[in-house]
Short mmCIF file of C-alpha atoms in Angstrom, two decimals:
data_model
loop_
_atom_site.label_atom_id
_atom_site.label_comp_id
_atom_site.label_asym_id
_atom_site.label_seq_id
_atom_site.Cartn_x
_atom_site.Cartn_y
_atom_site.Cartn_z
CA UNK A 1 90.64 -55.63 50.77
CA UNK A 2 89.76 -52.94 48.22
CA UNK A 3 92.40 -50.89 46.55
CA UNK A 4 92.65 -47.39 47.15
CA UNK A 5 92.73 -45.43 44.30
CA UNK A 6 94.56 -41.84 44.26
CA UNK A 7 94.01 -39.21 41.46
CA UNK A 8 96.40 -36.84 41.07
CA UNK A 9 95.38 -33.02 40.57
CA UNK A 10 96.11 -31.82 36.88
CA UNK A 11 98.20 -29.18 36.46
CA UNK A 12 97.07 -25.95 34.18
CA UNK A 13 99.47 -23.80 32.30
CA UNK A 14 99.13 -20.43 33.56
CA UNK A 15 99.33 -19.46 29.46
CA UNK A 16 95.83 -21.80 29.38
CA UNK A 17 94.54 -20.28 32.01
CA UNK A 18 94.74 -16.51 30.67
CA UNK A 19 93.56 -17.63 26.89
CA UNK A 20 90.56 -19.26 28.79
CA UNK A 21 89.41 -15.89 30.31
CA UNK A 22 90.16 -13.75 27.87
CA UNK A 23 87.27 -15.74 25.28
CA UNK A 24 84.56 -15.73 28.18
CA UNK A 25 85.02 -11.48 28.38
CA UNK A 26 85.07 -11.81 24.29
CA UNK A 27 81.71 -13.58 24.68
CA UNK A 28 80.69 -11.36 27.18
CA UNK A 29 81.38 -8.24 25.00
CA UNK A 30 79.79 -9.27 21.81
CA UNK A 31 76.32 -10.46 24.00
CA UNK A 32 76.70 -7.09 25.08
CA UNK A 33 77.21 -5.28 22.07
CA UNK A 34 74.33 -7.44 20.49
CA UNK A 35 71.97 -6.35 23.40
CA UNK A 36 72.73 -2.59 22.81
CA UNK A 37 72.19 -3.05 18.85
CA UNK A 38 69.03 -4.83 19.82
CA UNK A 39 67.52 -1.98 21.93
CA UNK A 40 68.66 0.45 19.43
CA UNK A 41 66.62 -1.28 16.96
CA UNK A 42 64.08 -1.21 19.20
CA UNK A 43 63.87 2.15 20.03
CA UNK A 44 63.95 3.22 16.02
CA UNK A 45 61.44 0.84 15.62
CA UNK A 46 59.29 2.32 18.24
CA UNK A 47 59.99 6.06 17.13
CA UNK A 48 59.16 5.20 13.51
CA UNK A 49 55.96 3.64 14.37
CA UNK A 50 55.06 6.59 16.22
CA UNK A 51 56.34 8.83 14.37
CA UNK A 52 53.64 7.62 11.10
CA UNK A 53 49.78 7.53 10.65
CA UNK A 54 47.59 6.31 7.61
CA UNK A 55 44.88 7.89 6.40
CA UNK A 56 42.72 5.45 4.39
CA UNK A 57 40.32 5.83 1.39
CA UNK A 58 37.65 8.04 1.92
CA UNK A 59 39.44 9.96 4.99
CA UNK A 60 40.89 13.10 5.98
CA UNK A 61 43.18 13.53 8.73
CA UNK A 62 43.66 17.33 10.59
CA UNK A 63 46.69 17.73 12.89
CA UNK A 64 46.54 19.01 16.26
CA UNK A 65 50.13 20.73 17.70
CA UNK A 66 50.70 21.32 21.07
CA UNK A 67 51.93 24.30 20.43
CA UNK A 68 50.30 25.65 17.15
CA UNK A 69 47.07 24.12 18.01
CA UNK A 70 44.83 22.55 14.96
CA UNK A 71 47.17 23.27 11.96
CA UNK A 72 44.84 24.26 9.08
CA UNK A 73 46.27 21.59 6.06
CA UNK A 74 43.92 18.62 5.09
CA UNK A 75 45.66 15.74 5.52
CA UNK A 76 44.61 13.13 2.40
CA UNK A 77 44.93 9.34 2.06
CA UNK A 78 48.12 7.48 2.27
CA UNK A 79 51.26 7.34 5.22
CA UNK A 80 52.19 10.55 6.72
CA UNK A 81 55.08 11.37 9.32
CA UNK A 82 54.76 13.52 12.25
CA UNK A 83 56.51 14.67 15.14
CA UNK A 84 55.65 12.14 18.47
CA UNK A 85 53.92 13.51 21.39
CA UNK A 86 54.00 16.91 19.73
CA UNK A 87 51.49 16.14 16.80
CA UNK A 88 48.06 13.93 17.17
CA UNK A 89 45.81 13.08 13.87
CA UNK A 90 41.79 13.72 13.62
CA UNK A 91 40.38 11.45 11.11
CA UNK A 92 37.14 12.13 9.69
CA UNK A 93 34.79 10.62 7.67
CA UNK A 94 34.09 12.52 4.28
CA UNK A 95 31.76 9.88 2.65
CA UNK A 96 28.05 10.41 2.46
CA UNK A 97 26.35 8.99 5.47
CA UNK A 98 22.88 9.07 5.73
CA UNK A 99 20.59 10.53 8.72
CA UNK A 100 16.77 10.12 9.66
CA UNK A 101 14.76 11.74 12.20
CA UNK A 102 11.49 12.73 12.63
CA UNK A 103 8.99 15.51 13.99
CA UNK A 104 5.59 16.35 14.75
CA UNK A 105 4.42 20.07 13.39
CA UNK A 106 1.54 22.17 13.08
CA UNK A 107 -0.02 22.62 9.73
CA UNK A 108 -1.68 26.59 8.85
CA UNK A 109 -5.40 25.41 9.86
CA UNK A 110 -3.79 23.33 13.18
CA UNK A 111 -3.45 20.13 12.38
CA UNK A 112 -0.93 18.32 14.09
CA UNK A 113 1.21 16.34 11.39
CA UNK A 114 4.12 13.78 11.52
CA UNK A 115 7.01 13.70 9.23
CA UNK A 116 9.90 11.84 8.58
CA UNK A 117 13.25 13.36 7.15
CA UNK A 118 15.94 11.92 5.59
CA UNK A 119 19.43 13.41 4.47
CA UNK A 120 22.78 12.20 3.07
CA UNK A 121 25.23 14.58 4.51
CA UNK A 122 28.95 14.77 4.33
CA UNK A 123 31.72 17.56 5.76
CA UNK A 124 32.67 20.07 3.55
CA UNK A 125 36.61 18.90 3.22
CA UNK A 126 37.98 22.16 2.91
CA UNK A 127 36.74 22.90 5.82
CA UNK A 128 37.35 20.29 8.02
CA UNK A 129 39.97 22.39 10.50
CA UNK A 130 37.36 25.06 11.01
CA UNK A 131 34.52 21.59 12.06
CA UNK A 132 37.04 19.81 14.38
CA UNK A 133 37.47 23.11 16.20
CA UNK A 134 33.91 24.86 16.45
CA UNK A 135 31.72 21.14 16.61
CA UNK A 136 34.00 17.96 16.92
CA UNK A 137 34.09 14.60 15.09
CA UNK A 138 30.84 14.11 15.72
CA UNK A 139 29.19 17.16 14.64
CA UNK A 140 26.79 15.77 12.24
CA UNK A 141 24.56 14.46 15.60
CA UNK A 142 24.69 17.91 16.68
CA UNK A 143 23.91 20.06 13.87
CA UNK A 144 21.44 17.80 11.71
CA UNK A 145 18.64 16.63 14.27
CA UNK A 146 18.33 20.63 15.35
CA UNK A 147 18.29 22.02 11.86
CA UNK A 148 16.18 19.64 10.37
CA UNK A 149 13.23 20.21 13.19
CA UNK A 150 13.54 23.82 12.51
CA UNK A 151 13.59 23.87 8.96
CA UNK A 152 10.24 21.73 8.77
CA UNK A 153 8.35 23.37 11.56
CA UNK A 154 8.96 26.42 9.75
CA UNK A 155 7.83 25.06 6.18
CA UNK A 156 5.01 22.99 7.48
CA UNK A 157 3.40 25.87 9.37
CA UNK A 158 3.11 27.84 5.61
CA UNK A 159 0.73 24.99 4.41
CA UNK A 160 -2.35 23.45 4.97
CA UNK A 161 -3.00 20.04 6.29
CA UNK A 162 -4.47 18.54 2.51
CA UNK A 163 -1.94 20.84 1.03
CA UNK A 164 0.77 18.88 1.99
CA UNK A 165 -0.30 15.97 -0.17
CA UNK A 166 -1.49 17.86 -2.91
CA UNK A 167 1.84 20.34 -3.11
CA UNK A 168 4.46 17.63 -1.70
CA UNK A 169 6.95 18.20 -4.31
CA UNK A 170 6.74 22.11 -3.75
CA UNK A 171 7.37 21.03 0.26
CA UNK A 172 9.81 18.91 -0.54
CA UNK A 173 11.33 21.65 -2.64
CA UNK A 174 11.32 24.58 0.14
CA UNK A 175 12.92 22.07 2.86
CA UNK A 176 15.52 20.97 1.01
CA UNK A 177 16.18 24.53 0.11
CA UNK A 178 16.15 25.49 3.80
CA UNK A 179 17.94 22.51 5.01
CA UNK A 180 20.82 22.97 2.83
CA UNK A 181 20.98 26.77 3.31
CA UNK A 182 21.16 26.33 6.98
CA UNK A 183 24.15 23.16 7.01
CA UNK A 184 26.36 25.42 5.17
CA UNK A 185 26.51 27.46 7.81
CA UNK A 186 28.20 24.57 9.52
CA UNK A 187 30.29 23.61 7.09
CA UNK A 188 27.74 20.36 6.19
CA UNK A 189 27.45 19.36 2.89
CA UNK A 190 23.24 18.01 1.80
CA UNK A 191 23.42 15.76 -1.16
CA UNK A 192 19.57 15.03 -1.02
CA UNK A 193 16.95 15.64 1.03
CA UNK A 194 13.78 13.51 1.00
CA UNK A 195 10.40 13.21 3.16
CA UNK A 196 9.75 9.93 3.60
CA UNK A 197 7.08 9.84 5.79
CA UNK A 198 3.86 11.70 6.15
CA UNK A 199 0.86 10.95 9.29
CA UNK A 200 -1.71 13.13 9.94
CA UNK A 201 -3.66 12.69 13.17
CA UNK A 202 -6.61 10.23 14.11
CA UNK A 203 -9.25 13.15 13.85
CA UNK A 204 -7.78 14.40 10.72
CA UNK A 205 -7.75 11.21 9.24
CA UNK A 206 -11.22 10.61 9.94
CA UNK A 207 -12.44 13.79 8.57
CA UNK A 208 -10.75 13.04 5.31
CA UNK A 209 -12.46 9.37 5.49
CA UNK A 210 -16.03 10.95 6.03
CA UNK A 211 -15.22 13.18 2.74
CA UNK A 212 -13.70 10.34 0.77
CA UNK A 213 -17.21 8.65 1.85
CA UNK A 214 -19.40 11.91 1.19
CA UNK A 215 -17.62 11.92 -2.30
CA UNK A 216 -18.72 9.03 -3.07
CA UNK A 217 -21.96 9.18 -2.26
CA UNK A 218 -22.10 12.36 -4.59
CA UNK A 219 -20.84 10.32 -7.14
CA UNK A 220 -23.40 7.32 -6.82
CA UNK A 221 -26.23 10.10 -6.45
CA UNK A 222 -24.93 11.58 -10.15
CA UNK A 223 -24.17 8.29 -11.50
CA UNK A 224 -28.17 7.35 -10.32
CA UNK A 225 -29.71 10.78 -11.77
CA UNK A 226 -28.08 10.31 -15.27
CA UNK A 227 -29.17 6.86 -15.11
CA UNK A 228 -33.00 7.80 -14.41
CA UNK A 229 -32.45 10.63 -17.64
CA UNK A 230 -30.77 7.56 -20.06
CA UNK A 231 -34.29 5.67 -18.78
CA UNK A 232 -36.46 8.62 -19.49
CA UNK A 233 -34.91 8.93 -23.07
CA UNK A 234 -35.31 5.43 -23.62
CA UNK A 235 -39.20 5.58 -22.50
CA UNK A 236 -39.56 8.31 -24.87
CA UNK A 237 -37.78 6.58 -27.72
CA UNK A 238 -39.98 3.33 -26.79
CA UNK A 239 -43.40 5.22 -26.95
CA UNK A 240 -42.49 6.62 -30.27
CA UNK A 241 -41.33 3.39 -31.39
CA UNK A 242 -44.60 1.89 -30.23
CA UNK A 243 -46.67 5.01 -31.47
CA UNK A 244 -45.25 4.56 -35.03
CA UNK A 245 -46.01 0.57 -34.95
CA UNK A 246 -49.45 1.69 -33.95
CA UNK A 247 -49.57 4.28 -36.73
CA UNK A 248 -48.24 1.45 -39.22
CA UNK A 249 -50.72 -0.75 -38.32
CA UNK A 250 -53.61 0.96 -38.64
CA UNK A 251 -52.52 2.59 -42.16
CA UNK A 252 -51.70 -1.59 -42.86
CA UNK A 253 -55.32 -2.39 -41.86
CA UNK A 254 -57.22 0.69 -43.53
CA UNK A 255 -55.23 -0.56 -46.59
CA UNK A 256 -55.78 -4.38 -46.65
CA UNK A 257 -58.07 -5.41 -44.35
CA UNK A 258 -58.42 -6.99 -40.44
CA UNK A 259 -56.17 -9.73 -41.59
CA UNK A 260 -53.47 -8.59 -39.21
CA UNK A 261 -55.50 -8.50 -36.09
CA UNK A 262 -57.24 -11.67 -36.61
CA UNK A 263 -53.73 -13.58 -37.31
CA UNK A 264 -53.16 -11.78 -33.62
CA UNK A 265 -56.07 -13.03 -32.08
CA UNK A 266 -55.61 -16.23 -33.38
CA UNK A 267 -51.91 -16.85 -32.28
CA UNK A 268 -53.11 -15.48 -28.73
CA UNK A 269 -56.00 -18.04 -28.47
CA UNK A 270 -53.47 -20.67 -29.52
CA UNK A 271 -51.36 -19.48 -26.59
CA UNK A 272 -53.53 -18.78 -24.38
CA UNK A 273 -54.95 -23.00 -25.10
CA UNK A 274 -51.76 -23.95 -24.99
CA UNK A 275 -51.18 -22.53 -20.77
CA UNK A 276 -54.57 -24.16 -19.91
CA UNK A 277 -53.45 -27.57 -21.85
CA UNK A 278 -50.82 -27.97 -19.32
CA UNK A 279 -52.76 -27.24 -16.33
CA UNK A 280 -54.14 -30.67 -14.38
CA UNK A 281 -57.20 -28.89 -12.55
CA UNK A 282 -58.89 -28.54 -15.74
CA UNK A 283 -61.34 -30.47 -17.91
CA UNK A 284 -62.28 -30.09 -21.31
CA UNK A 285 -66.49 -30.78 -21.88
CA UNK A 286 -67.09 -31.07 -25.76
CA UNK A 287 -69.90 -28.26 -26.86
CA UNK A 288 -73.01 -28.83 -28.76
CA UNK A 289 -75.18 -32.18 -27.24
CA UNK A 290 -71.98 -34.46 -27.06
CA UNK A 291 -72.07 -33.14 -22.89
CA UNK A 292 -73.79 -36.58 -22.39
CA UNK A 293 -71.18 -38.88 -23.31
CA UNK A 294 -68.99 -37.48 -19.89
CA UNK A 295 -69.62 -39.16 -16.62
CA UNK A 296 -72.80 -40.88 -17.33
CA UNK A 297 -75.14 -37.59 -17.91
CA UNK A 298 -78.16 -37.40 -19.21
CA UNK A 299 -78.66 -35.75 -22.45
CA UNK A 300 -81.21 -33.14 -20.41
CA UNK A 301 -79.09 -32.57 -17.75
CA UNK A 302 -75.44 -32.45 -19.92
CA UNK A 303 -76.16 -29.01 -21.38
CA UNK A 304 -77.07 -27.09 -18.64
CA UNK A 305 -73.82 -27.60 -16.98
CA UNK A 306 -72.67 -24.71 -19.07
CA UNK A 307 -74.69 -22.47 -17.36
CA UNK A 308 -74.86 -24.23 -13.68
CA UNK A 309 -75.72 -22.28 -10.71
CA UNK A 310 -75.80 -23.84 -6.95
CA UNK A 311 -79.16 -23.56 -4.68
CA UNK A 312 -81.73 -23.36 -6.67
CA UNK A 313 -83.15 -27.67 -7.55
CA UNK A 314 -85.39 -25.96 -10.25
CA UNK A 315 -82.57 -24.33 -12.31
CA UNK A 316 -79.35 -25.97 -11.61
CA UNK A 317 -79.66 -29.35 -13.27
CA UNK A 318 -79.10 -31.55 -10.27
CA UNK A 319 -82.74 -31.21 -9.01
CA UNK A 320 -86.03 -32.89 -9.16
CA UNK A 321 -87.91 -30.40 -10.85
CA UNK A 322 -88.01 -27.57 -13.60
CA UNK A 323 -86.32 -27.93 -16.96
CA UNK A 324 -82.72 -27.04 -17.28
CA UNK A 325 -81.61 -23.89 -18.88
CA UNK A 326 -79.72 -23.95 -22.09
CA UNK A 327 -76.02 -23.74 -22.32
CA UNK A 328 -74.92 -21.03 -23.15
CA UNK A 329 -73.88 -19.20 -26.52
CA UNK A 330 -71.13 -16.96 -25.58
CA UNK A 331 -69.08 -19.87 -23.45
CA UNK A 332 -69.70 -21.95 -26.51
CA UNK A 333 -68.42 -19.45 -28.87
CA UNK A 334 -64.97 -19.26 -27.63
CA UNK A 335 -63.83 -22.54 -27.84
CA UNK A 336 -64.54 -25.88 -29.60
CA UNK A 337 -64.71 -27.39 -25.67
CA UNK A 338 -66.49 -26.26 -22.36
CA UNK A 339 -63.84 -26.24 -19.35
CA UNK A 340 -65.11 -27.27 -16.32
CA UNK A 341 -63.38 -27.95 -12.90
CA UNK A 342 -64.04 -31.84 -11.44
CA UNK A 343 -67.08 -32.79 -10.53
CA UNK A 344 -66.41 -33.38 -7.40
CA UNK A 345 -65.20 -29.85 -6.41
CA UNK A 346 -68.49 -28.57 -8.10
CA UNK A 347 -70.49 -31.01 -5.60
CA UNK A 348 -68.85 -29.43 -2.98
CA UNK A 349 -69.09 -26.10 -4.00
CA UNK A 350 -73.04 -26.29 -4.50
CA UNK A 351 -73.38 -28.71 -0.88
CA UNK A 352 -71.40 -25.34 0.76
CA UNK A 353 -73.61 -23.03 -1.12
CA UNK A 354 -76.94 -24.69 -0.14
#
């Protein structure tokens, strides 16, 4: 049988009991004092945060009051305080930023030309109250892209299409003085202005081509004319030359003799022997009566083939009758040999003649 076990109920002081509840309400209160130190805390944290801005390097901030409107102090760098919900910073941008666009104008004799434009621009700081009111933070994509059409359309159309190439610094010049007269109206600061870019149309560009060309044509045709002159001085200079080496050489021959011009003949003849020497159609017959000792002639019929003539048997050597002529003097004279051509070329020669 199992034992039954009784516990008996334990008995709390009543001076326990009230110690016990009075450290839960202590707990209670300091949770509750911590909570309300916490949200205070909070709340300052919050109202500080709000309560400051920064303006960082190469910024300026301008106010804007609910009930003043756009205060007109420049905010510069650092941590500033202002008044929550009341006051609201701007910041803008007051480095140098640089802008590009381009346009298409009409030069003074109506060409159509395109240009490029670029600026480096910045807000005058000084006035920065006056820009956030009248254009906005972003009034440097309103103002510049307008002016800057203007200005060149209005300095292009003073100019002629080749003068723009010819006078680009002076362009340059009068639209940068333009530009920056008409961003100072708006409170825009121009550091530079450049063009960077310069087309001209297809039909203008082919025009100047054709006169680039016709240029150069001039050029060649001048070049070609002074060249012909230099060639007529140098004929002229020649002939003299040639005319005093005349005139030398006859006073040298009057004076001494025909020496001269038969050294000249002589080195021509030994040229002129020395062309045929290397030629193989020809043959050399010795003069006088050695004829006969060359192909098996005759010692009647070896002279008069100096002086052979085709169709006629009574006068040309190769026939059966009359006496053949004799060779002859001046063909003898000139050189120590004959020259004749192969025999069998002459045989076919006389057999085409007859």
């Amino acid at each position: 049988p199992r034992r039954r076990t009784t516990q008996t109920p334990t008995k709390i002081h009543p001076q326990t009991r009230s110690s016990m509840s009075g450290g839960g309400q202590a707990a209670v209160s300091f949770l509750t004092k911590v909570a309300k130190v916490a949200a205070g805390l909070g709340l300052t944290a919050s109202a500080v945060s709000t309560s400051l801005y920064t303006v960082d390097g190469g910024q300026r901030a301008v106010i804007f009051d609910r009930f003043q409107g756009v205060l007109p102090a420049v905010v510069s760098e650092g941590t500033h305080f202002l008044v929550p919900w009341l006051q609201k910073p701007f910041l803008f941008d007051i480095r140098t930023r640089p802008h590009s666009f381009s346009s298409t104008s009409g030069t003074k004799d109506l060409q159509m030309v395109s240009l490029t434009l670029r600026v480096l621009a910045r807000p005058d700081v000084e006035r920065l109250p006056e820009i956030f009111t009248n254009l906005g933070l972003d009034y440097d994509d309103k103002v510049l892209p307008s002016i800057g059409n203007e200005v060149l359309k209005a300095v292009v159309a003073q100019f002629n299409a080749d003068q723009l190439l010819t006078d680009r610094p002076h362009v340059s010049a009068l639209v940068r003085e333009a530009l920056v007269r008409r961003a100072g109206e708006f409170n825009i600061v121009l550091d530079d202005v450049a063009i960077t870019h310069l087309a001209y149309g297809h039909d203008f560009a082919q025009a100047v081509e054709k006169k680039q060309v016709a240029q150069q044509e001039a050029e060649r045709s001048r070049f070609l004319v002074a060249r012909a002159e230099q060639e007529r001085r140098a004929a002229i200079v020649r002939a003299e030359g040639e005319s005093e080496s005349a005139r030398l050489i006859s006073d040298a021959t009057a004076l001494v003799g025909n020496g001269l011009i038969e050294l000249r003949r002589i080195e021509a003849a030994k040229e002129i022997a020395g062309v045929i020497a290397r030629s193989p159609n020809v043959s050399y017959i010795p003069s006088g009566n050695n004829g006969q000792m060359l192909l098996g002639l005759s010692t009647a019929r070896a002279p008069a083939i100096a002086g052979l003539s085709c169709g006629d048997p009574a006068t040309d050597g190769f026939g059966d009758e009359g006496a053949a002529p004799a060779p002859s003097a001046t063909f003898s004279a000139l050189l120590p040999y004959h020259i004749m051509p192969p025999m069998d070329s002459m045989a076919r020669s006389c057999a085409s003649t007859t």
